[in-house]
Amino acid sequence: MKIITISREFGSGGRELGKRLADALGFDYYDREIITAIAGAQGLDEAYVEKSMENANWQRIPLTYRHSFARSALLQAPRTDLLLEQKRVIKDIAKTGRDCVIVGRNADVILAAEHPFHIFVCADMETKIHRCMERAAHGEKLTPKEIELNIRRIDKNRAKTREIIGGSRWGDSAACHLTVNTGGWDLKELTAAVADYVNRWFQRKI
Amino acid sequence: MKIITISREFGSGGRELGKRLADALGFDYYDREIITAIAGAQGLDEAYVEKSMENANWQRIPLTYRHSFARSALLQAPRTDLLLEQKRVIKDIAKTGRDCVIVGRNADVILAAEHPFHIFVCADMETKIHRCMERAAHGEKLTPKEIELNIRRIDKNRAKTREIIGGSRWGDSAACHLTVNTGGWDLKELTAAVADYVNRWFQRKI
């Protein structure tokens, strides 16, 4: 079984690259499907689950607050139960034995025993802001500065979640097989380049 | 003109990858040749130049010491004159107009105007120590711990030199087009994978 896991900076195009890579290689693809499965298992709203896991603000909640204000709307508590459910869902994916691409969710750590090929997708800030502006929902008008703050906030949270999950520092090159910068690439062309690289990895003789 | 610049962690195999890549693509290759040129231009010994630039210990010399003890053997002063000469040599390489691979020496910063494809080569510590032990000169018997300390010292110095030269943090993925982890690869097979990737970059339509 071949598993590709992708961590990505917000706005880098990592999700699109993952989807295209799965299509190019004929692999299953998991991203939002994991959120859907968690929400189903826990009887929670999908949007709530997604928001909880992306915006948990782990770092902002002092330990002493966690019990007394756990249900406060202002101080969103870290839903470690959701992280556990996520772990179960991801392990179930691996149990299918099918080749797959999993985007985000620290799947490389959770599935370390399966030796996934782990890709980190990044880009310079200018590329990421440009990409976010291109993809903004109709009517959504954020300034580049506001987008940059969003990118930094979300990525800070991803890094913090990784710290909780365990494993290496988020984005540590030595813990990734390949770190791809999407700047200057058309994602279709980049997908072909990454697919070739990954194929060579899985076919190598070592 | 196509220029590939490579920064590499000590022991990662980045130099060998660079040489193999140049051979595979039919590009000129520069590494020690730069040291030779600097030594020639400055009328200095090659080994001295190399040692000065790899072991300058920039970070260990307090500012107040720099003048009073600049010529002390114990406190080796930063030879910024050598960095300037190096810059000149690297710019001369670009002036030839020939496709090339340049390993180390922050050539990506020096030649930024030529838009080189910049690769960072890294590996996990275990891989790097193993590689250093395999390649140790006959009779050189360092323990894994001693090798690790050497690796950390040399890389710390490379990071510091980059800080002096300017440009991004050493090894910053967003400032590299591709960050390659040599762990688990045979370097011959890895070279083919990287060569394909780089070819797609230079042939892209964007």
Short mmCIF file of C-alpha atoms in Angstrom, two decimals, chain A residues 169, chain B residues 159 162 167-173 175-176:
data_model
loop_
_atom_site.label_atom_id
_atom_site.label_comp_id
_atom_site.label_asym_id
_atom_site.label_seq_id
_atom_site.Cartn_x
_atom_site.Cartn_y
_atom_site.Cartn_z
CA ARG A 169 8.16 20.50 14.34
CA ALA B 159 23.49 29.58 8.69
CA ARG B 162 24.00 33.31 5.16
CA GLY B 167 18.75 36.96 2.08
CA SER B 168 16.47 34.55 3.86
CA ARG B 169 17.08 32.30 6.82
CA TRP B 170 19.30 29.36 5.80
CA GLY B 171 17.14 26.42 4.77
CA ASP B 172 13.90 28.43 4.75
CA SER B 173 11.65 26.32 2.51
CA ALA B 175 13.04 30.69 -0.20
CA CYS B 176 13.93 27.43 -1.95
#
